[in-house]
Amino acid sequence: MPLIKNQENYDSILLIADLHAYTIPLSIQKIPFGEIKKRSWELVKWAVALGVDPKKTKIVFQSDLRAQHLELFYFLLTHSRLGELKLMTQYKFLMNKFKEANGTEPALFGVLVYPVLMAADILLYDAEYLSVGEDQIQHLELCSELKERVNRLYSLDIFPKKIKALSFNSNYLKIMDLQDPLKKMSKSTENKNGVLFLSDSPQEIHKKIMGAKTDSLNKVNIDRESQPGIYNLLNLFATLNDLPLEKAFEQLNHLDYKSLKETISKLVSDFISQKQQNYKEVNNNLDELKQLIKENTDTLREQANSKLEFIYSSLGA
């Protein structure tokens, strides 16, 4: 997780983007309204359990700063173009996913404009380095385009920072589904046997890893096209050991598939068991975490308000 690795060297923010949870109406998602806050807090607790230090990384809920985020969102929205928003890959994917039975496109405006809210989330704090997944790179490019467009339109350096993705090892941007290694592992997948959860027991982890889809070659290779299942398992091993994929291959290429899966099963089980213990400790010190988040929110509210005032004063308002 790049944020954990880089929190020693950067003034870091972990934004719990709970406003984005409403991009698609909760009635369509079949999620109770009150569930969002609960899930957001679970995300915070697991982030800390995984290694995010709330004394070094400012953890905040987007909804606690919604006035500032939505104000900049609307400003950027007026500088956005319909055509470029419709070109977003995620827009096309989600519109197709929620297409009605008769083929009619759903009227989901939130799906169209949420990348602009994402841009506001970034530009409000003059963020320079972003930890984003591979599927969000296009949205990061849109953010850079909006930043440059506003600066160019008004001949001002309103958004001065150049936006960059934090350095990733490109081999492990995504862990894929254990049952379908051609698609990203996702908690919303119907077949839960392909998904590893932080709440899984060692027995559940072992069953899922041992049942992971591979191939009939029984030889470990780095071949994403022909052996996506093995590639995914190597990727998982590399990620948890913070290794380049080639180093993981060197350590594992002598194993048959059963031994490979057993090795990775133990690694994942040990990792998740430790994080589950950390989670219990976070729960036992929740008041301290809540106080830190409140202080972080107050600090970032001042920063966000200053940025909005700077924008308006720069434009002569």
Coordinates of C-alpha atoms in Angstrom, one line a residue:
M1 CA 0.0 0.0 0.0
P2 CA 1.9 3.1 -1.2
L3 CA 0.3 5.4 1.4
I4 CA 1.7 3.3 4.3
K5 CA 5.1 3.2 2.7
N6 CA 5.2 6.9 2.0
Q7 CA 3.6 8.4 5.1
E8 CA 7.0 8.9 6.7
N9 CA 8.1 11.2 3.8
Y10 CA 4.9 13.1 2.8
D11 CA 2.3 15.2 4.4
S12 CA -0.3 12.6 3.8
I13 CA -4.1 12.6 3.7
L14 CA -6.4 9.5 3.7
L15 CA -9.7 10.8 2.4
I16 CA -12.6 8.4 3.2
A17 CA -14.7 9.4 0.1
D18 CA -18.1 8.6 1.5
L19 CA -19.9 11.1 -0.8
H20 CA -18.8 9.0 -3.7
A21 CA -20.8 6.1 -2.2
Y22 CA -24.0 7.9 -3.4
T23 CA -22.8 8.1 -7.0
I24 CA -25.3 5.4 -7.9
P25 CA -28.6 5.7 -5.8
L26 CA -28.5 3.5 -2.8
S27 CA -31.9 2.1 -3.8
I28 CA -30.3 0.6 -6.9
Q29 CA -27.3 -0.6 -4.9
K30 CA -29.7 -2.0 -2.3
I31 CA -27.8 -0.4 0.6
P32 CA -29.6 1.1 3.6
F33 CA -28.7 4.8 4.0
G34 CA -27.3 4.4 7.5
E35 CA -25.0 1.6 6.3
I36 CA -22.6 4.2 4.6
K37 CA -21.3 5.6 7.9
K38 CA -20.9 2.2 9.4
R39 CA -18.9 0.9 6.3
S40 CA -16.8 4.1 6.3
W41 CA -15.8 3.6 9.9
E42 CA -14.9 -0.1 9.1
L43 CA -12.7 1.2 6.3
V44 CA -10.9 3.6 8.7
K45 CA -10.4 0.9 11.3
W46 CA -9.0 -1.6 8.8
A47 CA -6.8 1.1 7.3
V48 CA -5.2 1.7 10.7
A49 CA -5.0 -2.0 11.3
L50 CA -3.1 -2.4 8.0
G51 CA -0.6 0.2 9.0
V52 CA -1.9 3.7 8.3
D53 CA -0.7 5.8 11.2
P54 CA -3.3 8.4 12.1
K55 CA -0.6 10.6 13.8
K56 CA 1.3 10.8 10.5
T57 CA -1.6 10.5 8.0
K58 CA -4.6 12.8 8.3
I59 CA -7.6 10.6 8.1
V60 CA -10.8 12.5 7.3
F61 CA -14.3 11.8 6.1
Q62 CA -15.2 13.6 2.9
S63 CA -18.8 14.2 4.2
D64 CA -17.4 16.1 7.2
L65 CA -15.9 18.6 4.7
R66 CA -18.8 18.3 2.1
A67 CA -19.4 22.1 1.9
Q68 CA -15.8 22.7 0.7
H69 CA -15.6 19.6 -1.6
L70 CA -18.9 20.2 -3.2
E71 CA -18.2 23.9 -3.7
L72 CA -15.0 23.2 -5.7
F73 CA -16.8 20.3 -7.4
Y74 CA -19.3 22.7 -8.9
F75 CA -16.7 25.2 -9.9
L76 CA -14.8 22.5 -11.8
L77 CA -18.0 21.0 -13.2
T78 CA -18.7 24.3 -15.0
H79 CA -15.2 23.9 -16.6
S80 CA -15.8 20.3 -17.7
R81 CA -17.0 19.1 -21.1
L82 CA -19.7 16.6 -21.6
G83 CA -17.7 14.7 -24.3
E84 CA -14.7 14.1 -22.1
L85 CA -16.8 12.8 -19.3
K86 CA -18.6 10.4 -21.6
L87 CA -15.2 9.0 -22.7
M88 CA -14.4 7.8 -19.2
T89 CA -14.0 4.0 -19.2
Q90 CA -15.7 3.7 -15.8
Y91 CA -18.7 5.7 -17.1
K92 CA -19.1 3.3 -20.0
F93 CA -18.7 0.3 -17.8
L94 CA -21.2 1.4 -15.2
M95 CA -23.8 2.6 -17.7
N96 CA -23.6 -0.8 -19.3
K97 CA -23.7 -2.6 -16.0
F98 CA -26.9 -0.8 -14.9
K99 CA -28.6 -0.8 -18.3
E100 CA -32.3 -1.6 -18.1
A101 CA -33.7 -4.9 -19.4
N102 CA -35.0 -3.2 -22.6
G103 CA -31.5 -1.8 -23.4
T104 CA -32.3 1.7 -22.2
E105 CA -29.3 3.6 -20.6
P106 CA -29.9 4.4 -17.0
A107 CA -30.3 8.1 -16.1
L108 CA -27.4 8.1 -13.7
F109 CA -25.9 11.6 -13.8
G110 CA -23.7 10.8 -10.8
V111 CA -21.8 8.2 -12.8
L112 CA -21.0 10.9 -15.4
V113 CA -19.8 13.6 -13.0
Y114 CA -18.1 11.7 -10.2
P115 CA -14.7 12.0 -11.7
V116 CA -15.1 15.8 -11.4
L117 CA -15.8 15.4 -7.7
M118 CA -12.7 13.2 -7.5
A119 CA -10.7 16.1 -9.1
A120 CA -12.1 18.5 -6.5
D121 CA -11.0 16.1 -3.7
I122 CA -7.5 16.3 -5.1
L123 CA -7.2 20.0 -6.0
L124 CA -8.8 21.3 -2.9
Y125 CA -5.7 20.4 -1.0
D126 CA -3.2 21.0 -3.8
A127 CA -2.3 17.4 -3.6
E128 CA 0.8 16.5 -5.6
Y129 CA 1.1 12.7 -5.3
L130 CA -1.8 10.3 -5.4
S131 CA -2.2 6.7 -4.4
V132 CA -4.6 5.4 -7.0
G133 CA -5.5 2.1 -8.6
E134 CA -4.9 1.3 -12.2
D135 CA -8.6 1.8 -13.0
Q136 CA -8.4 5.4 -11.7
I137 CA -5.5 6.6 -13.8
Q138 CA -7.8 8.0 -16.5
H139 CA -9.6 10.0 -13.8
L140 CA -6.3 11.4 -12.6
E141 CA -5.5 12.5 -16.2
L142 CA -8.9 14.3 -16.3
C143 CA -8.0 16.0 -13.0
S144 CA -4.7 17.2 -14.6
E145 CA -6.6 18.4 -17.7
L146 CA -9.1 20.4 -15.6
K147 CA -6.3 21.9 -13.5
E148 CA -4.4 23.0 -16.6
R149 CA -7.6 24.2 -18.3
V150 CA -8.6 26.5 -15.4
N151 CA -5.0 27.9 -15.1
R152 CA -4.9 28.5 -18.9
L153 CA -8.4 30.0 -19.1
Y154 CA -7.7 32.6 -16.5
S155 CA -3.9 32.9 -17.1
L156 CA -3.3 32.3 -13.4
D157 CA -1.6 29.6 -11.4
I158 CA -4.7 28.7 -9.4
F159 CA -3.7 25.1 -9.1
P160 CA 0.1 25.2 -9.0
K161 CA 1.0 21.6 -8.2
K162 CA 1.7 19.0 -10.9
I163 CA -0.3 15.8 -10.1
K164 CA 1.5 12.5 -10.2
A165 CA 0.6 9.0 -9.2
L166 CA 2.9 7.6 -6.5
S167 CA 5.4 5.2 -7.8
F168 CA 4.0 1.7 -8.1
N169 CA 5.5 -1.6 -9.0
S170 CA 3.4 -1.9 -12.1
N171 CA 3.2 -5.7 -11.7
Y172 CA 1.0 -5.5 -8.7
L173 CA -1.5 -2.8 -9.3
K174 CA -4.4 -5.2 -8.9
I175 CA -5.0 -8.6 -7.3
M176 CA -7.4 -10.6 -9.5
D177 CA -10.3 -12.8 -8.6
L178 CA -9.1 -16.3 -7.6
Q179 CA -11.9 -18.0 -9.6
D180 CA -11.7 -15.7 -12.6
P181 CA -8.1 -14.3 -12.8
L182 CA -9.0 -12.1 -15.8
K183 CA -11.2 -9.8 -13.6
K184 CA -10.3 -7.7 -10.5
M185 CA -10.9 -9.1 -7.1
S186 CA -14.0 -7.3 -5.8
K187 CA -16.1 -7.7 -2.7
S188 CA -19.3 -7.3 -4.9
T189 CA -18.5 -10.4 -6.9
E190 CA -21.3 -13.0 -6.5
N191 CA -18.9 -16.0 -6.1
K192 CA -17.2 -15.2 -2.8
N193 CA -14.8 -18.1 -3.3
G194 CA -12.7 -15.9 -5.5
V195 CA -12.4 -13.1 -3.0
L196 CA -10.2 -12.8 0.1
F197 CA -11.7 -10.8 2.9
L198 CA -9.8 -9.4 5.9
S199 CA -12.4 -11.1 8.1
D200 CA -11.7 -14.6 6.6
S201 CA -10.5 -17.4 9.0
P202 CA -7.4 -19.4 8.2
Q203 CA -9.6 -22.3 7.1
E204 CA -11.5 -20.1 4.7
I205 CA -8.3 -18.6 3.3
H206 CA -6.8 -22.1 2.8
K207 CA -10.0 -23.3 1.0
K208 CA -10.0 -20.3 -1.4
I209 CA -6.3 -20.4 -2.2
M210 CA -6.3 -24.2 -2.8
G211 CA -9.3 -23.8 -5.0
A212 CA -7.9 -21.0 -7.0
K213 CA -8.3 -21.5 -10.8
T214 CA -5.0 -22.2 -12.5
D215 CA -4.2 -24.4 -15.6
S216 CA -3.0 -27.9 -16.5
L217 CA 0.6 -27.1 -17.1
N218 CA 1.8 -27.6 -13.4
K219 CA 4.8 -25.3 -14.1
V220 CA 5.2 -21.9 -12.6
N221 CA 5.8 -19.2 -15.2
I222 CA 5.4 -15.4 -15.5
D223 CA 2.8 -15.5 -18.3
R224 CA -0.2 -13.2 -17.8
E225 CA -1.8 -14.3 -21.0
S226 CA -1.5 -18.0 -20.9
Q227 CA -1.4 -18.6 -17.2
P228 CA -3.4 -15.8 -15.6
G229 CA -4.2 -17.8 -12.5
I230 CA -0.5 -18.6 -11.7
Y231 CA 0.4 -15.0 -12.6
N232 CA -2.2 -13.8 -10.0
L233 CA -0.8 -16.1 -7.3
L234 CA 2.7 -14.9 -8.0
N235 CA 1.4 -11.4 -7.9
L236 CA -0.2 -12.0 -4.5
F237 CA 3.0 -13.4 -3.1
A238 CA 5.0 -10.5 -4.5
T239 CA 2.6 -7.9 -3.1
L240 CA 2.6 -9.3 0.5
N241 CA 6.4 -9.7 0.5
D242 CA 6.9 -6.3 -1.2
L243 CA 8.9 -7.9 -4.0
P244 CA 9.2 -7.4 -7.7
L245 CA 7.3 -10.1 -9.5
E246 CA 10.6 -11.5 -10.9
K247 CA 12.0 -12.1 -7.4
A248 CA 8.8 -13.9 -6.4
F249 CA 9.1 -16.1 -9.4
E250 CA 12.7 -16.9 -8.5
Q251 CA 11.6 -18.1 -5.0
L252 CA 8.6 -20.1 -6.3
N253 CA 9.4 -21.5 -9.7
H254 CA 10.5 -24.9 -8.4
L255 CA 7.2 -25.6 -6.8
D256 CA 4.3 -27.7 -8.3
Y257 CA 0.9 -26.0 -8.1
K258 CA -0.2 -27.7 -4.9
S259 CA 2.9 -26.6 -3.1
L260 CA 2.7 -23.1 -4.6
K261 CA -0.9 -22.8 -3.3
E262 CA 0.0 -24.1 0.2
T263 CA 2.9 -21.6 0.4
I264 CA 0.7 -18.7 -0.5
S265 CA -2.1 -19.9 1.7
K266 CA 0.1 -19.8 4.7
L267 CA 1.5 -16.4 3.8
V268 CA -2.0 -14.9 3.3
S269 CA -3.3 -16.5 6.5
D270 CA -0.4 -15.2 8.6
F271 CA -0.8 -11.7 7.1
I272 CA -4.6 -11.5 7.7
S273 CA -4.4 -13.0 11.2
Q274 CA -1.9 -10.3 12.2
K275 CA -4.1 -7.6 10.8
Q276 CA -7.2 -9.0 12.6
Q277 CA -5.3 -8.7 15.8
N278 CA -4.4 -5.1 15.0
Y279 CA -8.0 -4.5 14.2
K280 CA -9.0 -5.6 17.7
E281 CA -6.5 -3.2 19.2
V282 CA -7.8 -0.3 17.1
N283 CA -11.3 -1.1 18.4
N284 CA -10.1 -0.9 21.9
N285 CA -8.6 2.6 21.4
L286 CA -11.4 4.0 19.3
D287 CA -11.9 7.2 21.3
E288 CA -8.3 8.3 20.6
L289 CA -8.8 7.6 16.9
K290 CA -12.0 9.6 16.8
Q291 CA -10.2 12.6 18.5
L292 CA -7.4 12.4 16.0
I293 CA -9.9 12.4 13.1
K294 CA -11.7 15.4 14.6
E295 CA -8.4 17.4 14.9
N296 CA -7.5 16.4 11.3
T297 CA -10.9 17.5 10.0
D298 CA -10.5 20.9 11.7
T299 CA -7.0 21.4 10.2
L300 CA -8.1 20.4 6.7
R301 CA -11.3 22.5 6.9
E302 CA -9.1 25.6 7.4
Q303 CA -6.8 24.5 4.6
A304 CA -9.8 23.9 2.3
N305 CA -11.4 27.2 3.1
S306 CA -8.1 29.0 2.5
K307 CA -7.9 27.4 -0.9
L308 CA -11.4 28.4 -1.9
E309 CA -10.8 32.0 -0.7
F310 CA -7.6 32.0 -2.8
I311 CA -9.5 30.8 -5.9
Y312 CA -12.1 33.5 -5.6
S313 CA -9.7 36.3 -4.8
S314 CA -7.5 35.3 -7.7
L315 CA -10.5 35.6 -10.0
G316 CA -11.4 39.0 -8.6
A317 CA -14.4 38.0 -6.5

